[in-house]
mmCIF file of C-alpha atoms in Angstrom:
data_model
loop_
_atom_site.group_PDB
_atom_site.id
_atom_site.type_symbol
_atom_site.label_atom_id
_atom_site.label_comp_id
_atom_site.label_asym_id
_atom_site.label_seq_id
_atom_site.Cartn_x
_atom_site.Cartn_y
_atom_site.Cartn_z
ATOM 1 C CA UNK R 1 -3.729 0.582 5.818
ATOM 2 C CA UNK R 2 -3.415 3.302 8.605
ATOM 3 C CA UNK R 3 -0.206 4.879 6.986
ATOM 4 C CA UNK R 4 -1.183 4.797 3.578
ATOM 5 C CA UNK R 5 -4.692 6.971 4.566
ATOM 6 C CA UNK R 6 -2.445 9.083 7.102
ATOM 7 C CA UNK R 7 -0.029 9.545 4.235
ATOM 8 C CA UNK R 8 -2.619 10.355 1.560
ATOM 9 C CA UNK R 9 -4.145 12.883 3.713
ATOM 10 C CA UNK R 10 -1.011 15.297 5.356
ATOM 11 C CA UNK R 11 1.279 14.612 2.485
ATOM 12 C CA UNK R 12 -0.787 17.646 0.381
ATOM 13 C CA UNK R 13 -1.417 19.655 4.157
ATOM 14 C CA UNK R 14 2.507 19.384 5.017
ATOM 15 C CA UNK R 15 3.817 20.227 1.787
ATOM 16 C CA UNK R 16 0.923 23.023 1.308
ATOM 17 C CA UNK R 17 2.151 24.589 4.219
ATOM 18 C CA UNK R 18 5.616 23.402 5.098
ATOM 19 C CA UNK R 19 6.788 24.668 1.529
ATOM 20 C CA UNK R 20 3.930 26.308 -0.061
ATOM 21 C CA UNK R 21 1.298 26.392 -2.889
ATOM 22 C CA UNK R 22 3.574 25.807 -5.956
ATOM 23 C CA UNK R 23 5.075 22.909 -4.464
ATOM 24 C CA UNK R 24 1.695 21.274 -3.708
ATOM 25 C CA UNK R 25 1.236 22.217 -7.333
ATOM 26 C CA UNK R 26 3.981 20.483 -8.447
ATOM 27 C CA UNK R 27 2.805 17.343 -5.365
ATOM 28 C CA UNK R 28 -0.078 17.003 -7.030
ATOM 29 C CA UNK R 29 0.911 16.794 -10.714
ATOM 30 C CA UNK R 30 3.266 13.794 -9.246
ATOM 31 C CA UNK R 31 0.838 11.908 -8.071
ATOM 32 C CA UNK R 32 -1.535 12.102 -10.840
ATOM 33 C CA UNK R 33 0.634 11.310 -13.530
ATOM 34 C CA UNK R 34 2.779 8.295 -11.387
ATOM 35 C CA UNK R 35 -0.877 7.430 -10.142
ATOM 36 C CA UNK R 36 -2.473 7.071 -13.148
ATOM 37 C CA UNK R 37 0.300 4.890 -15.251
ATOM 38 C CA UNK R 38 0.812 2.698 -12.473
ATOM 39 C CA UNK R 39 -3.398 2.454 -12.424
ATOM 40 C CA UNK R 40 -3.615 1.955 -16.110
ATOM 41 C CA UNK R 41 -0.524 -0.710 -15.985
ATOM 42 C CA UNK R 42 -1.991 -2.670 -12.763
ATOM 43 C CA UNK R 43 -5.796 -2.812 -14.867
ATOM 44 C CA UNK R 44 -4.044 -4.081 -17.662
ATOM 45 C CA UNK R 45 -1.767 -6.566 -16.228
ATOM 46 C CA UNK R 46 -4.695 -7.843 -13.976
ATOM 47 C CA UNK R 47 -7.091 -8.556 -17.096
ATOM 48 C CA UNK R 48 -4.163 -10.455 -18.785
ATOM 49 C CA UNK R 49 -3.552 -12.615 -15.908
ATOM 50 C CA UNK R 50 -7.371 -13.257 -15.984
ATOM 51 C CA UNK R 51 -7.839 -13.744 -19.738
ATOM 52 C CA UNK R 52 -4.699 -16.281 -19.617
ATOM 53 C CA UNK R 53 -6.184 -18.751 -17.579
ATOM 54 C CA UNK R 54 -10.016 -18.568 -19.257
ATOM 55 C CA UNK R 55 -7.793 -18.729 -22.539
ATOM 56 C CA UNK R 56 -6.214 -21.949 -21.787
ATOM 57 C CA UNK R 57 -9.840 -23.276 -19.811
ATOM 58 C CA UNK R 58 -12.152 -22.617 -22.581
ATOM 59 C CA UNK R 59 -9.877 -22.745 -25.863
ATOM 60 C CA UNK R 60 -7.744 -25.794 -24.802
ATOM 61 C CA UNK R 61 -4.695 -23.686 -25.512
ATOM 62 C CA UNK R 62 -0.760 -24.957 -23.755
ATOM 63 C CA UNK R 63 -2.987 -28.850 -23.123
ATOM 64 C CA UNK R 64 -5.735 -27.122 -21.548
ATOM 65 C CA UNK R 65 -6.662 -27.846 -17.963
ATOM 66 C CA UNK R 66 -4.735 -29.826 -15.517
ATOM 67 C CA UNK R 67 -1.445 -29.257 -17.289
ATOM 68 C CA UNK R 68 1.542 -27.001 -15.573
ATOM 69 C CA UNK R 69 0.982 -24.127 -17.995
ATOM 70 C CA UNK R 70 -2.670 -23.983 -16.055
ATOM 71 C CA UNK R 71 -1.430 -24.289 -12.862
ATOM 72 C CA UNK R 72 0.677 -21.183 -13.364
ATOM 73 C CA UNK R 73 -2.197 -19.346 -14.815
ATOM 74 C CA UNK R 74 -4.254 -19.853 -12.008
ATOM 75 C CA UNK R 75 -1.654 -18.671 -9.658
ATOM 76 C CA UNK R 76 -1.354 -15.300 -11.909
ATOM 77 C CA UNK R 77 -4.775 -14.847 -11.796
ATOM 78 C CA UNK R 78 -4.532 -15.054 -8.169
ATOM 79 C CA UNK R 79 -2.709 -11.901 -8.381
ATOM 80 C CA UNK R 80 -4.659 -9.949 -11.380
ATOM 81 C CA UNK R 81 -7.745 -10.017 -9.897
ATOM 82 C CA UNK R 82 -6.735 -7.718 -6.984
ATOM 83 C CA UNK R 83 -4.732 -5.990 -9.139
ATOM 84 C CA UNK R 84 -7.550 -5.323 -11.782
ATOM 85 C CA UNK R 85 -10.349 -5.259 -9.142
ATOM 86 C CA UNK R 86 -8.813 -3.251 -6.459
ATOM 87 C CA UNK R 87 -5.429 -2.078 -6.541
ATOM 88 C CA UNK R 88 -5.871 0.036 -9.967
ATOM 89 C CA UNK R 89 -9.026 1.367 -8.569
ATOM 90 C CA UNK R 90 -7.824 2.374 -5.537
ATOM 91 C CA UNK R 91 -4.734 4.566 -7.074
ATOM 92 C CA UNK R 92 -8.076 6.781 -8.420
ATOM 93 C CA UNK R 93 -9.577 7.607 -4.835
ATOM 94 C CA UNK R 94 -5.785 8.175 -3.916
ATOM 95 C CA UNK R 95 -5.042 11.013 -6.856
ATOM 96 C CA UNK R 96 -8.973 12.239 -5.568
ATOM 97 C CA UNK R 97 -8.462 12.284 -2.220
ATOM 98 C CA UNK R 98 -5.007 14.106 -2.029
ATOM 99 C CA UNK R 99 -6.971 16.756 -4.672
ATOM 100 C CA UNK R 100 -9.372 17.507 -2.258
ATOM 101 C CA UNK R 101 -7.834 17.717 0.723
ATOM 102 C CA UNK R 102 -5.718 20.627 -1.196
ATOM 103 C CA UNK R 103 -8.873 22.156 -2.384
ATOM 104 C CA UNK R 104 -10.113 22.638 0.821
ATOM 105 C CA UNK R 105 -6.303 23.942 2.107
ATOM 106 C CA UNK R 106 -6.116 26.283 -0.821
ATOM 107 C CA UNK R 107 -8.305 28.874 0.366
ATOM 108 C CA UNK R 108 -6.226 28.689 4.078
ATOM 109 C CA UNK R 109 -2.914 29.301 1.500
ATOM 110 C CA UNK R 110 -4.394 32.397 -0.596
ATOM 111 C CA UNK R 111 -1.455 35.079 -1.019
ATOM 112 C CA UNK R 112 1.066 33.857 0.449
ATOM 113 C CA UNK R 113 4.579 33.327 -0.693
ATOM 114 C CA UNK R 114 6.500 30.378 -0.208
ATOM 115 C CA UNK R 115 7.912 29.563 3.068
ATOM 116 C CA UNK R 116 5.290 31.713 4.383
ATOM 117 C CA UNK R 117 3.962 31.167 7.664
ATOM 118 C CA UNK R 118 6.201 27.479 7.192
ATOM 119 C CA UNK R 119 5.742 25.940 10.811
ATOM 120 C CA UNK R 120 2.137 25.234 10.258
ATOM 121 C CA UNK R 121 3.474 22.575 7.619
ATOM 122 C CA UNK R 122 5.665 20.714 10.726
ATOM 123 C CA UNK R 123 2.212 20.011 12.617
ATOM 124 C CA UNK R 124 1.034 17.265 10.324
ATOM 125 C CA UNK R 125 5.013 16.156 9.783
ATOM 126 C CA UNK R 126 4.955 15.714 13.426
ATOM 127 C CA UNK R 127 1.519 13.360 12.887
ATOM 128 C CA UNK R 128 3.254 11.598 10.514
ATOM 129 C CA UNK R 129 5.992 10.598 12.198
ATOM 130 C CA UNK R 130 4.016 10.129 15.124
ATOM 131 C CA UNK R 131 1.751 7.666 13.202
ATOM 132 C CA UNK R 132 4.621 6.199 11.654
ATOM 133 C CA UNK R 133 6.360 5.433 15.036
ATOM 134 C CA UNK R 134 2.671 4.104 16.597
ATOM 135 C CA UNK R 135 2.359 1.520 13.757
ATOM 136 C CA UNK R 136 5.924 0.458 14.249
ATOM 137 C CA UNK R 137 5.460 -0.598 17.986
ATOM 138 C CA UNK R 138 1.988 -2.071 17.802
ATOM 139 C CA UNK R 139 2.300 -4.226 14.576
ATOM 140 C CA UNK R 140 5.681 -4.390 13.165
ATOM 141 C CA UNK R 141 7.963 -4.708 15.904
ATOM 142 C CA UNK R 142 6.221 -8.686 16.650
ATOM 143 C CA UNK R 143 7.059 -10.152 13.838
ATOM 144 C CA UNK R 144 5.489 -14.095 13.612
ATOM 145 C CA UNK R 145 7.751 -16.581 12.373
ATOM 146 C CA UNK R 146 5.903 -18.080 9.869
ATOM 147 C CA UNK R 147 8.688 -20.748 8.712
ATOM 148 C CA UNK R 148 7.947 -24.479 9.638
ATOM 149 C CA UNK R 149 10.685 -27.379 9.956
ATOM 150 C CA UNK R 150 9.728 -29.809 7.006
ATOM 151 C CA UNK R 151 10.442 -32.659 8.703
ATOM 152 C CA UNK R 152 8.366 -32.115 11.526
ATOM 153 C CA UNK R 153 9.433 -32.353 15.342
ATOM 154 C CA UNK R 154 11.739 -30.093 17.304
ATOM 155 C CA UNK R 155 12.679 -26.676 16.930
ATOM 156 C CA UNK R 156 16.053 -26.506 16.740
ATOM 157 C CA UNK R 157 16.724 -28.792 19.812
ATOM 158 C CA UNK R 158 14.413 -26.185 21.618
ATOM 159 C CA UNK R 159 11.791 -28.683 23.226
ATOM 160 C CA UNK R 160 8.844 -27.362 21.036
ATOM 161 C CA UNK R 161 7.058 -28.839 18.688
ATOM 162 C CA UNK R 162 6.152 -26.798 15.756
ATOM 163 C CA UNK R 163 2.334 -26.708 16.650
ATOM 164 C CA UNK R 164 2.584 -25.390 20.241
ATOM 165 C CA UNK R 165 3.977 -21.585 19.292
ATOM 166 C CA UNK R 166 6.372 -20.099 21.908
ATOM 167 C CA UNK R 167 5.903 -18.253 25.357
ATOM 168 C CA UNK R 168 4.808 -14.765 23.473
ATOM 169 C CA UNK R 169 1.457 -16.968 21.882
ATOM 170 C CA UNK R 170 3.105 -16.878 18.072
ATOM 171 C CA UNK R 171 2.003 -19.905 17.026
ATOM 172 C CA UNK R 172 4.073 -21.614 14.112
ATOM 173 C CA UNK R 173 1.969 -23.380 11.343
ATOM 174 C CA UNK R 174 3.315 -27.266 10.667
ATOM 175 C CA UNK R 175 4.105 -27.845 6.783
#
């Protein structure tokens, strides 16, 4: 979550002043109207996922529960109630948190003309990248190998069984 809130926050300041105010104009309008349709759509899926599942538990409906057709509910509701509870949500205090953070730049952009002034806009690029290039090296250069050998034993003829992890401390999870 460090890029998205690094992102949310110099995307307006970088394009404010990297490009100028119509451009943050045009920055914002973007993200409110992608924001809010992908908002609406993720509340909406979310609350059919959920009233699936208490469809077929309280109505009977597809053989009721225990049968496949629950099963699969139950995994969609696994993923509707984040989307309904949180992810929607969150898209909101995206939209108002990129709003103002250009409120309080607008006054800092007053009368001037586009590409005016444009290097202050390359300070926050810089932080972004920056950010960008931090995140890469201390969590997604490791990657964990999360894949276990069904049948148990060896690694690949490496010597290791699969719940002892390797010489770096991943540890690989037996199936």
């Amino acid at each position: 979550m460090i890029l998205p809130g690094l992102y949310a926050i110099a995307a307006p300041i970088t394009v404010g002043f990297l490009i100028g105010p119509v451009c943050l104009t045009g920055l914002l309008g973007g993200s409110i109207a992608s924001g809010m349709m992908l908002a609406i759509m993720m509340s909406n899926a979310g609350g059919a996922w959920d009233n699936s599942k208490k469809y077929i538990e309280i109505e009977g409906a597809c053989g009721g529960k225990g049968t496949e057709t629950h099963k699969a509910c139950v995994v969609g509701d696994t993923v509707g109630d984040p989307f309904k509870d949180t992810s929607g949500p969150a898209l909101n205090i995206l939209i108002k948190l990129m709003s103002m953070i250009s409120l309080v730049i607008a006054p800092l952009m007053t009368g001037n003309a586009t590409w005016f002034e444009f290097y202050w806009g390359l300070i926050p690029l810089a932080v972004m990248i920056a950010g960008t290039i931090m995140v890469y090296f201390l969590f997604w250069r490791n990657t964990v190998d999360i894949t276990a050998d069904v049948g148990g034993g060896d690694v690949e003829g490496s010597g290791k069984s699969l719940a002892t992890g390797d010489a770096a401390g991943d540890v690989e999870v037996q199936a």
